[in-house]
Every structure is written in structure tokens, then in C-alpha cells.
PDB file of C-alpha atoms in Angstrom:
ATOM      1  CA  UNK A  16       0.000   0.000   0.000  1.00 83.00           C
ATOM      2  CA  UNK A  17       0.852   3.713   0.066  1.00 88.00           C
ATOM      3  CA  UNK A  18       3.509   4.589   2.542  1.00 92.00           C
ATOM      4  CA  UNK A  19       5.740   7.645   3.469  1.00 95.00           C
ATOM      5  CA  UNK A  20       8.998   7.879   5.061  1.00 96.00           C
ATOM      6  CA  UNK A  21      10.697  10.621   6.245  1.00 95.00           C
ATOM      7  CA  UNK A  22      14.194  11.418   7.998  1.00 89.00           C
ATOM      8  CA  UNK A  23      14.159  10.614  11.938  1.00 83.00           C
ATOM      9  CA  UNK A  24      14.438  12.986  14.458  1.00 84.00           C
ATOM     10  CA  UNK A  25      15.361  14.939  16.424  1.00 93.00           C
ATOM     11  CA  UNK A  26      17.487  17.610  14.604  1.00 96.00           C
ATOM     12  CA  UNK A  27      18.918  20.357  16.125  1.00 96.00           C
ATOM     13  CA  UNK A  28      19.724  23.430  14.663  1.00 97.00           C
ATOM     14  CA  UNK A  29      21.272  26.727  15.425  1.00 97.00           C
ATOM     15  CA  UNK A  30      19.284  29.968  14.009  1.00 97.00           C
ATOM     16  CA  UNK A  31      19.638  31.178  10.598  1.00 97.00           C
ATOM     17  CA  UNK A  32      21.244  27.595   9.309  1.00 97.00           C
ATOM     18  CA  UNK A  33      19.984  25.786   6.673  1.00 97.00           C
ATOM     19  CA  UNK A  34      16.742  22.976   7.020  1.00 97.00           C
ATOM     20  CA  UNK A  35      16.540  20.051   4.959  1.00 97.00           C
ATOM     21  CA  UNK A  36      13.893  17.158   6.018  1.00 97.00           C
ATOM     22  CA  UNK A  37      13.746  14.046   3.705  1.00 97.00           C
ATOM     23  CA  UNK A  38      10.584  12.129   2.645  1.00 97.00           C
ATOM     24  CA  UNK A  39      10.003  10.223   0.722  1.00 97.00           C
ATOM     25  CA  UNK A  40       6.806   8.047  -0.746  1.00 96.00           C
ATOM     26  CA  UNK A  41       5.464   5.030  -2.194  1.00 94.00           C
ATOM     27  CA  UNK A  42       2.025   5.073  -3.914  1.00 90.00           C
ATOM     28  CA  UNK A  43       0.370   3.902  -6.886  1.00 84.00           C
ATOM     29  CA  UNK A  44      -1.390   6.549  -8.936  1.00 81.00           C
ATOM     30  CA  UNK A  45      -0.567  10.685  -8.538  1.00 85.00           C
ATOM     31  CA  UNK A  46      -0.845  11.083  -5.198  1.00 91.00           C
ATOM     32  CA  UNK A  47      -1.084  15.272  -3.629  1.00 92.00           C
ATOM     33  CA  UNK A  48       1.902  15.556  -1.328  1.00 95.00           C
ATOM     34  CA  UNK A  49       1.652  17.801   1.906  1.00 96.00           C
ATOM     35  CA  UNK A  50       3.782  19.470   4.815  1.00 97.00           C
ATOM     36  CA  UNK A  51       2.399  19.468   7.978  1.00 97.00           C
ATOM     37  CA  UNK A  52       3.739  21.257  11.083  1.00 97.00           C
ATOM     38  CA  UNK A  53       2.531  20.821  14.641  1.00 95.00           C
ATOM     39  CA  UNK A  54       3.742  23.316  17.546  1.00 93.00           C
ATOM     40  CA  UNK A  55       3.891  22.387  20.623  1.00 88.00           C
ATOM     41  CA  UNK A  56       0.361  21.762  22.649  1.00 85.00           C
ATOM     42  CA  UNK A  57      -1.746  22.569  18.874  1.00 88.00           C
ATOM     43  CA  UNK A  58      -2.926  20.218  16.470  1.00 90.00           C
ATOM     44  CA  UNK A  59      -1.533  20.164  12.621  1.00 93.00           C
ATOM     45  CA  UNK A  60      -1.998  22.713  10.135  1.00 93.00           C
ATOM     46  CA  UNK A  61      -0.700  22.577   6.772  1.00 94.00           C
ATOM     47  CA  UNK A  62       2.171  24.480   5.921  1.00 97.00           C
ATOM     48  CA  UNK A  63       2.533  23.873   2.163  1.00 97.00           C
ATOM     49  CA  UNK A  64       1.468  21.135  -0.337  1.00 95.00           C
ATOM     50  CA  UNK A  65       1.721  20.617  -4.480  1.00 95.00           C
ATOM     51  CA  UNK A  66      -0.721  18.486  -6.152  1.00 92.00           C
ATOM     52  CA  UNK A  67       1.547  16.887  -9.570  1.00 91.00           C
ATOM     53  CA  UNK A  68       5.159  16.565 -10.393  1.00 93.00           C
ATOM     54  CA  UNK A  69       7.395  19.328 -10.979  1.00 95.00           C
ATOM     55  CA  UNK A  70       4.883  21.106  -8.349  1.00 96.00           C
ATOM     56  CA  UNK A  71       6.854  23.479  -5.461  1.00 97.00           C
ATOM     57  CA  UNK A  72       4.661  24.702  -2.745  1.00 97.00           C
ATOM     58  CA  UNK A  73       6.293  27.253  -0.643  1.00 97.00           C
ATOM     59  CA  UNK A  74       5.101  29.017   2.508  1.00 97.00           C
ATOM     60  CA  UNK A  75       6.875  31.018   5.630  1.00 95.00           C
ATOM     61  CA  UNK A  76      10.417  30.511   3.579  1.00 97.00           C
ATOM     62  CA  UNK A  77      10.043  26.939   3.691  1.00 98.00           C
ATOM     63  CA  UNK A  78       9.661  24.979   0.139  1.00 98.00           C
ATOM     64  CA  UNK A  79       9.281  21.496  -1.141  1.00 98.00           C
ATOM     65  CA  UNK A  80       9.148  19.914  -4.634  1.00 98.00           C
ATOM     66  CA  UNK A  81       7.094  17.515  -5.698  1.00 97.00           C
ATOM     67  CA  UNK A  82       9.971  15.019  -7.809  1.00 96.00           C
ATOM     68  CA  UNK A  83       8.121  11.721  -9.269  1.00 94.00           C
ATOM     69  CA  UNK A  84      11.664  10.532 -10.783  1.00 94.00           C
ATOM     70  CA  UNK A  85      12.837   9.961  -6.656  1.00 95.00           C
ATOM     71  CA  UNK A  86       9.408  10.029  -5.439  1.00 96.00           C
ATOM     72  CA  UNK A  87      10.450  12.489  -2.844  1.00 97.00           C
ATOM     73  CA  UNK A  88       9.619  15.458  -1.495  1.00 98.00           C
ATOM     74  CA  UNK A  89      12.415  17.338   0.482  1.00 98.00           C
ATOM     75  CA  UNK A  90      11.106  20.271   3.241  1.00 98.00           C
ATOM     76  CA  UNK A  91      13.841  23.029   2.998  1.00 98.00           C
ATOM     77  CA  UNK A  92      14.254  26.220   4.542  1.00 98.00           C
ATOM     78  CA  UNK A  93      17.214  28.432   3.852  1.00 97.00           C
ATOM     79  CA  UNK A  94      17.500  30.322   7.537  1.00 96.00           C
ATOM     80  CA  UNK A  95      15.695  28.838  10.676  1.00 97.00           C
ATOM     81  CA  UNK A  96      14.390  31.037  13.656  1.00 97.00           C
ATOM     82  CA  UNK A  97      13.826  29.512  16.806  1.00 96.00           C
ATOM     83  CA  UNK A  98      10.153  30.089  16.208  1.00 96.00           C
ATOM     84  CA  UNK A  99      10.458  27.071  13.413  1.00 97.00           C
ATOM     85  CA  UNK A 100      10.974  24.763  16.391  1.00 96.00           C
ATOM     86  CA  UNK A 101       7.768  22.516  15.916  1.00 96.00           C
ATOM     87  CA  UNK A 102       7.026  18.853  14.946  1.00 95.00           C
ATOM     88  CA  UNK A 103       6.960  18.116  10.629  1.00 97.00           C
ATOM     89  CA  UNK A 104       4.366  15.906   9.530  1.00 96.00           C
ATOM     90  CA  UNK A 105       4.904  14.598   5.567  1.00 97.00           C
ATOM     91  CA  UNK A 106       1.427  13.239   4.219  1.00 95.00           C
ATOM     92  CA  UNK A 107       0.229  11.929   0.888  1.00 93.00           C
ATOM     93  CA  UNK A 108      -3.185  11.893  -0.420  1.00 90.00           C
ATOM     94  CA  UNK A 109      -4.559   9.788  -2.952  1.00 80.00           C
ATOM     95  CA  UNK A 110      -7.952   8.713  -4.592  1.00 75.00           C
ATOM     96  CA  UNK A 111      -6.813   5.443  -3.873  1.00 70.00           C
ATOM     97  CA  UNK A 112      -6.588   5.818   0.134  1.00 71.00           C
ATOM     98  CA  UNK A 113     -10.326   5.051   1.579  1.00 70.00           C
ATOM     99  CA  UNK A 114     -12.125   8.460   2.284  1.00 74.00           C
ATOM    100  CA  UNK A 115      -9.071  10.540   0.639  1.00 79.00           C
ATOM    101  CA  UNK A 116      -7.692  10.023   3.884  1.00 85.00           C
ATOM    102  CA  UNK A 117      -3.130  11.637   4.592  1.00 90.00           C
ATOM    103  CA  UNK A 118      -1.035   8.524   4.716  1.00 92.00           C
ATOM    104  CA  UNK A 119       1.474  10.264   7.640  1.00 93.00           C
ATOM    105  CA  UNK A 120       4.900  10.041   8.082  1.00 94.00           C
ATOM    106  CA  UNK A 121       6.183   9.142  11.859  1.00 94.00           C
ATOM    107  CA  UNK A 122       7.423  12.644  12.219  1.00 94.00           C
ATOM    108  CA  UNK A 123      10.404  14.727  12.359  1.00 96.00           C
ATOM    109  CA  UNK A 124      10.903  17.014  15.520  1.00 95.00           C
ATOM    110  CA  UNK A 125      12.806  20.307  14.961  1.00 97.00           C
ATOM    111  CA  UNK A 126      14.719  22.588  17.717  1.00 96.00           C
ATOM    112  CA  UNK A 127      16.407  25.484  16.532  1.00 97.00           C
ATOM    113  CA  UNK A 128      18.356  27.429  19.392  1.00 96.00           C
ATOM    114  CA  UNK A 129      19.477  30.717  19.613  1.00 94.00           C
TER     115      UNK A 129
ATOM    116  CA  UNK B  12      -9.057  27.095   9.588  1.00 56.00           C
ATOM    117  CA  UNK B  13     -11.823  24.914   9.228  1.00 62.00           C
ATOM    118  CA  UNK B  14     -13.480  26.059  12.700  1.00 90.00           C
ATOM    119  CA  UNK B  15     -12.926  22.984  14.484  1.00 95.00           C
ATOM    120  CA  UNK B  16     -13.568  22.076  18.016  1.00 96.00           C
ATOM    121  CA  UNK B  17     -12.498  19.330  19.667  1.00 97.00           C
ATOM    122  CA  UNK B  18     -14.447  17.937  23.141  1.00 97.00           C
ATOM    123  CA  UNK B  19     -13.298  17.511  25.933  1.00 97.00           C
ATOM    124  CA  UNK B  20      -9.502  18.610  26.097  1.00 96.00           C
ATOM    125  CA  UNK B  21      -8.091  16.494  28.153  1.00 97.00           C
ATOM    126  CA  UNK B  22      -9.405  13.503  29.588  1.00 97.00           C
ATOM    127  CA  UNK B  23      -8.356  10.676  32.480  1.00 97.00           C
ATOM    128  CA  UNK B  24     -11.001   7.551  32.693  1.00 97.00           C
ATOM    129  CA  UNK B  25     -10.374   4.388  33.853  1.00 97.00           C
ATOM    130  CA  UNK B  26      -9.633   1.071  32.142  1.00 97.00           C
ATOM    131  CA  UNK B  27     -13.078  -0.480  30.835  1.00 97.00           C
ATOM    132  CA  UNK B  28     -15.012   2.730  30.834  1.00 96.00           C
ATOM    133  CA  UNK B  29     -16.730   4.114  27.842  1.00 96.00           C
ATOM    134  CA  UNK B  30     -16.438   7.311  26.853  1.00 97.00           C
ATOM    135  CA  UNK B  31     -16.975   9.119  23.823  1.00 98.00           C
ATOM    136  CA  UNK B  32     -15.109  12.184  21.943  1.00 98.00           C
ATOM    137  CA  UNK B  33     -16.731  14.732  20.342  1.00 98.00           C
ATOM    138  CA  UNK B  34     -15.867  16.692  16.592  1.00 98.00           C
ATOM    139  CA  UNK B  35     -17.843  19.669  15.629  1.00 98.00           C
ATOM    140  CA  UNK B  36     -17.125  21.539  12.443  1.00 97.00           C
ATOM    141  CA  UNK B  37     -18.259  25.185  11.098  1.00 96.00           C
ATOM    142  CA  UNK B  38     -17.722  24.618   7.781  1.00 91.00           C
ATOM    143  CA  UNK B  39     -19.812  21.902   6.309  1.00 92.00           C
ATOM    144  CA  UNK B  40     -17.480  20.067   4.787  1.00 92.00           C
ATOM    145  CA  UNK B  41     -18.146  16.724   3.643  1.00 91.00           C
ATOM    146  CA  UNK B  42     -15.315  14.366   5.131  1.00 92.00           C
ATOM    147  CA  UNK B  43     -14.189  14.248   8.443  1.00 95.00           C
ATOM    148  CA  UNK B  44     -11.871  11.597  10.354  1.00 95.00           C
ATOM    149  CA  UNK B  45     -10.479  11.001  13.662  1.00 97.00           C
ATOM    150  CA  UNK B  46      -6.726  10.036  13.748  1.00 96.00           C
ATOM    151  CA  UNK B  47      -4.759   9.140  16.575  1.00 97.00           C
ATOM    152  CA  UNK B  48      -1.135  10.485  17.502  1.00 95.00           C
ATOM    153  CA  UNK B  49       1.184   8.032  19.156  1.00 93.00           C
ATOM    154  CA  UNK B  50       5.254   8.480  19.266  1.00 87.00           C
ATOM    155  CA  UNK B  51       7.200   6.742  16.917  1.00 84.00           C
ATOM    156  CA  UNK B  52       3.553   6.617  14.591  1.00 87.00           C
ATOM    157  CA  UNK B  53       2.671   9.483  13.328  1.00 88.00           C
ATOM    158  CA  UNK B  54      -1.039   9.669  12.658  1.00 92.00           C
ATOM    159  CA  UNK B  55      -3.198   6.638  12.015  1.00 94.00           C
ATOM    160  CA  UNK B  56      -6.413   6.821  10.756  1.00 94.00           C
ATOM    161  CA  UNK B  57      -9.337   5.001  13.452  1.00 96.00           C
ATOM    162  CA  UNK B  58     -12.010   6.353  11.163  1.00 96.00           C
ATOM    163  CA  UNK B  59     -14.116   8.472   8.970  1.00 94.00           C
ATOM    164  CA  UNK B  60     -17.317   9.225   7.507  1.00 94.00           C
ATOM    165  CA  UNK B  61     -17.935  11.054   4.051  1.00 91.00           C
ATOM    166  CA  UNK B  62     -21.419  11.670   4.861  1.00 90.00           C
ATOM    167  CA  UNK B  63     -24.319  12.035   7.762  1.00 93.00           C
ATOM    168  CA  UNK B  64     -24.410   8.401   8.792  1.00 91.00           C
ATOM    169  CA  UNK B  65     -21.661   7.082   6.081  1.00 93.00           C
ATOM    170  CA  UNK B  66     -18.575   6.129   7.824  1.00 94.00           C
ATOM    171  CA  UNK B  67     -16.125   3.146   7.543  1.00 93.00           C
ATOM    172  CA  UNK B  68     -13.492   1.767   8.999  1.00 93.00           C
ATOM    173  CA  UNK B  69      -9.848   2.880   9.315  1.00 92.00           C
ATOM    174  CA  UNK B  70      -6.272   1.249   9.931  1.00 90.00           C
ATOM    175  CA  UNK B  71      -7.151   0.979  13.603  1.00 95.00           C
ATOM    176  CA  UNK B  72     -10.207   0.516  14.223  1.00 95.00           C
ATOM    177  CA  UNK B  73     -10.312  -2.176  16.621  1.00 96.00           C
ATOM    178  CA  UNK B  74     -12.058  -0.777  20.066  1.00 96.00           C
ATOM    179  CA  UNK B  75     -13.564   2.154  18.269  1.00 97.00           C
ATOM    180  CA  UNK B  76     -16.765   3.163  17.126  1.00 97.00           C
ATOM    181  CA  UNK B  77     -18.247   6.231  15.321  1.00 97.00           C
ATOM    182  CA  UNK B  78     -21.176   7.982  14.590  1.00 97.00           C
ATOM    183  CA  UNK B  79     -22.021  11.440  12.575  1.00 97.00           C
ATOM    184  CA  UNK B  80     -26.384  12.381  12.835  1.00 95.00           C
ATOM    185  CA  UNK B  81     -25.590  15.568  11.622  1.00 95.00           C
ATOM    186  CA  UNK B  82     -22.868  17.510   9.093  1.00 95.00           C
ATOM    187  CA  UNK B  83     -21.352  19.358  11.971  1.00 96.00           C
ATOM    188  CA  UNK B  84     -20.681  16.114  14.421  1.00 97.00           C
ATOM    189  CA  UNK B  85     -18.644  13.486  14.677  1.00 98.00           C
ATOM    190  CA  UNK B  86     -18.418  11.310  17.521  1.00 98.00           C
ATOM    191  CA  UNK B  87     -15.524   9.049  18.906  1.00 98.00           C
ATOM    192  CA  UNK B  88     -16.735   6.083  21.377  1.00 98.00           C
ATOM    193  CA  UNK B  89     -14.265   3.667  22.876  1.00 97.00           C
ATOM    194  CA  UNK B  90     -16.798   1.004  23.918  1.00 93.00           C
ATOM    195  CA  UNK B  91     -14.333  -0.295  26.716  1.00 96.00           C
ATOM    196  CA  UNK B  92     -11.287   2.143  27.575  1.00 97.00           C
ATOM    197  CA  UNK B  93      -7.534  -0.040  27.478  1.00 97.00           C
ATOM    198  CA  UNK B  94      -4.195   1.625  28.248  1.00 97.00           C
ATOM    199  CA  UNK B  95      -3.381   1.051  24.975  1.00 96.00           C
ATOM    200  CA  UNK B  96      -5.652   3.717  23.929  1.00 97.00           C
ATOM    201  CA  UNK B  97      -3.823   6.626  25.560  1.00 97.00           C
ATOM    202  CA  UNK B  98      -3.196   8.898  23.098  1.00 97.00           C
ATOM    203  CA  UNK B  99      -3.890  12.454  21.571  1.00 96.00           C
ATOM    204  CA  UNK B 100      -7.356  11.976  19.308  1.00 98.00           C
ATOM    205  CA  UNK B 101      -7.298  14.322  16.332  1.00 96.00           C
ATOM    206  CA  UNK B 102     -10.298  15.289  14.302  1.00 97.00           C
ATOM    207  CA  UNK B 103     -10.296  16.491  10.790  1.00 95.00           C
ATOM    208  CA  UNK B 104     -12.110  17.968   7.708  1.00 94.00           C
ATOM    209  CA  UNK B 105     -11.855  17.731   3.934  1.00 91.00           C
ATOM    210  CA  UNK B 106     -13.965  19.765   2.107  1.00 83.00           C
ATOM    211  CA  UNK B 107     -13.345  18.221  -1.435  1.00 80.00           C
ATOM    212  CA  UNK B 108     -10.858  15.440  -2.932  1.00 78.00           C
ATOM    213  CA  UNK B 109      -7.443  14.401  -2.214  1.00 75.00           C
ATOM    214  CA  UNK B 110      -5.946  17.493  -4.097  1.00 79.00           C
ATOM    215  CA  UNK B 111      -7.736  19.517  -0.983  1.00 84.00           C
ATOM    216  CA  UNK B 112      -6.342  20.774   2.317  1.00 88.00           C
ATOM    217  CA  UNK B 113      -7.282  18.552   5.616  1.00 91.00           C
ATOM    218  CA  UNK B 114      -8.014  20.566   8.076  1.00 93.00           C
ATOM    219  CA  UNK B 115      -7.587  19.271  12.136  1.00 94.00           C
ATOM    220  CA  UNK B 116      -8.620  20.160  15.696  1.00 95.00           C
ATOM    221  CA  UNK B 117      -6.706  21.044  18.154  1.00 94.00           C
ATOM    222  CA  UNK B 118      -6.438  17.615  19.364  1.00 95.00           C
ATOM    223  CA  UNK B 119      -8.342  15.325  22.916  1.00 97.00           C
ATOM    224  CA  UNK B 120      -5.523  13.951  25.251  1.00 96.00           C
ATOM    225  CA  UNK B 121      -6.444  10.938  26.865  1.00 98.00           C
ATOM    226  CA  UNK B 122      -5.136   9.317  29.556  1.00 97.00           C
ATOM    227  CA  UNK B 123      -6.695   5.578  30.506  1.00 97.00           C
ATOM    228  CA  UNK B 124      -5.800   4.147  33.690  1.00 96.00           C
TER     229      UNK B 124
END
């Protein structure tokens, strides 16, 4: 079945260095691909998404492009604040998954210090 | 934000209790699903319903039943409580297809004794 994976946790950062958080996917079909980010205490809320190949979504200085030929799609961000510090969630969606439910990935916990 | 509320917060009950979550949603959108948050997991679907009264089944499901009467509702029973449902519940919303944006609640912790 579909299935994501992305980069374990937990990475630590200093502010204003450079983010990159792997994921990658298995699915039949053209599955939408999403970013996810959880603070602490809050429940999810997207934080960017592209819907076919070639696709980047981008949002808050953080970007991601949708590449079929790896199946991946790599969360960057060029300079992290300490704000950033939050929980990343990769999801797919697909047709195929019962009720258009996200497939999730387990998760990849950022801290960014000062 | 899809206006979602999530019912109650926080929540201790004790081993072979029921007790029941509750979704409500502003926005009538059509889908809505309750995942569960556990480390080392991620989010796994327990179930959803793309209508009033149409639900099925998700990856883990055992122990769990739901109901939706109306558009805005969607309820969360654990027939008989087991530590090994302590976890945070999340609801969400889709309003469309897959290409669309799920939207979640700010999340039920619960603890079973």
C-alpha cells in the first residue's frame, strides 16, 4: 500500500542555518503531497502542499518539490528562527486511500536554538 | 481554519469505561476523520465518515466506534477504555478530494488508567 517515510528525528539546529527534512513516498497513482507542522500543545496545520510533479509549494520561507523521478519530497528552509521549532508531519493523499484520507509520516521534531 | 472544536480537552477515565469524543465543524465540509497520535507513529487513521451516517473503517479501528447524525458532528466512542488507547485523538475535515487541504482540531488527550 501507500507509505511515506521521512528522515528521523530529532534535529537540532542553530538559528539562521539551513533545514533540509527528507521524505520520501510510495504510492500507486498521482498522489497530492503535503507538509504538515505541529507546535507544541496545537494540532496540525498545513504548511505547504503541491498536487503533480514538478509542483513546489512554498510558505513562511520553507519549500518542497514535488519530484516523481525519486518520489520524494524534500522540506527546505534556507535560515531557521527559533520560532520554526515545531514537529513536521509529511502526508500523501490519494484517490486510492479510503475516504481521501493523509497517509502520515512518523514525524520529524525540529529545535532550533538561539 | 476549518473552525474545528475538539471535546473535551483532556481527559483521564479508567480502564473499561466508555467514553466518547466529540468533533464539531463550522464549515460543512463533507469528510471528516479522527486520527490518533502516538510516538514513533505518526497519525493513524481510526475512522471516517464522508457523509451524515456514512462512515467506515480505518487502519485501527479495533475498540472504536463512530457515529455522525448531523454535518457538523462526529463522535468518537471507545466502547471499553484499554491503556493502549492513551493517546492524543485528532479530528479532521476535507472539504473536497485528495488534491484539498485537511483541516484538524486542536487535538483530545487521553489518559486511561
Amino acid at each position: 500500500g501507500d507509505s511515506v517515510t521521512q528522515m528521523e528525528g530529532p534535529v537540532t539546529l542553530s538559528e539562521e542555518a539551513f533545514l533540509t527534512i527528507n521524505c520520501t513516498y510510495t504510492a500507486t497513482g498521482y498522489p497530492s503531497l503535503f507538509w504538515y507542522v505541529q507546535y507544541p500543545g496545537e494540532g496540525l496545520q498545513l504548511l505547504l502542499k503541491a498536487t503533480k510533479a514538478d509542483d513546489k509549494g512554498s510558505n513562511k520561507g520553507f519549500e518542497a518539490t514535488y519530484r516523481k523521478e525519486t518520489t520524494s519530497f524534500h522540506l527546505e528552509k534556507g535560515s531557521v528562527q527559533v520560532s520554526d521549532s515545531a514537529v513536521y508531519f509529511c502526508a500523501l493523499g490519494s484517490a486510492n486511500q479510503a475516504g481521501t484520507a493523509l497517509i502520515f509520516g512518523k514525524g520529524t521534531t525540529l529545535s532550533v536554538s538561539s | 481554519d476549518a473552525g474545528i472544536t475538539q471535546s473535551p480537552r483532556h481527559k483521564v477515565t479508567e480502564t473499561g469505561t466508555p467514553v466518547t469524543l466529540r468533533c464539531h465543524q463550522t464549515e460543512n465540509h463533507r469528510y471528516m476523520y479522527w486520527y490518533r497520535q502516538d510516538p514513533g507513529h505518526g497519525l493513524r487513521l481510526i475512522h471516517y465518515s464522508y457523509g451524515v451516517k456514512d462512515t467506515d473503517k480505518g487502519e485501527v479501528s479495533d475498540g472504536y466506534s463512530v457515529s455522525r447524525s448531523k454535518t457538523e458532528d462526529f463522535l468518537l466512542t471507545l466502547e471499553s477504555a484499554t491503556s493502549s488507547q492513551t493517546s492524543v485523538y485528532f479530528c479532521a475535515t476535507l472539504a473536497g478530494g485528495p488534491t484539498d487541504t485537511q483541516y484538524f482540531g486542536p487535538g483530545t488527550r487521553l489518559t486511561v488508567l
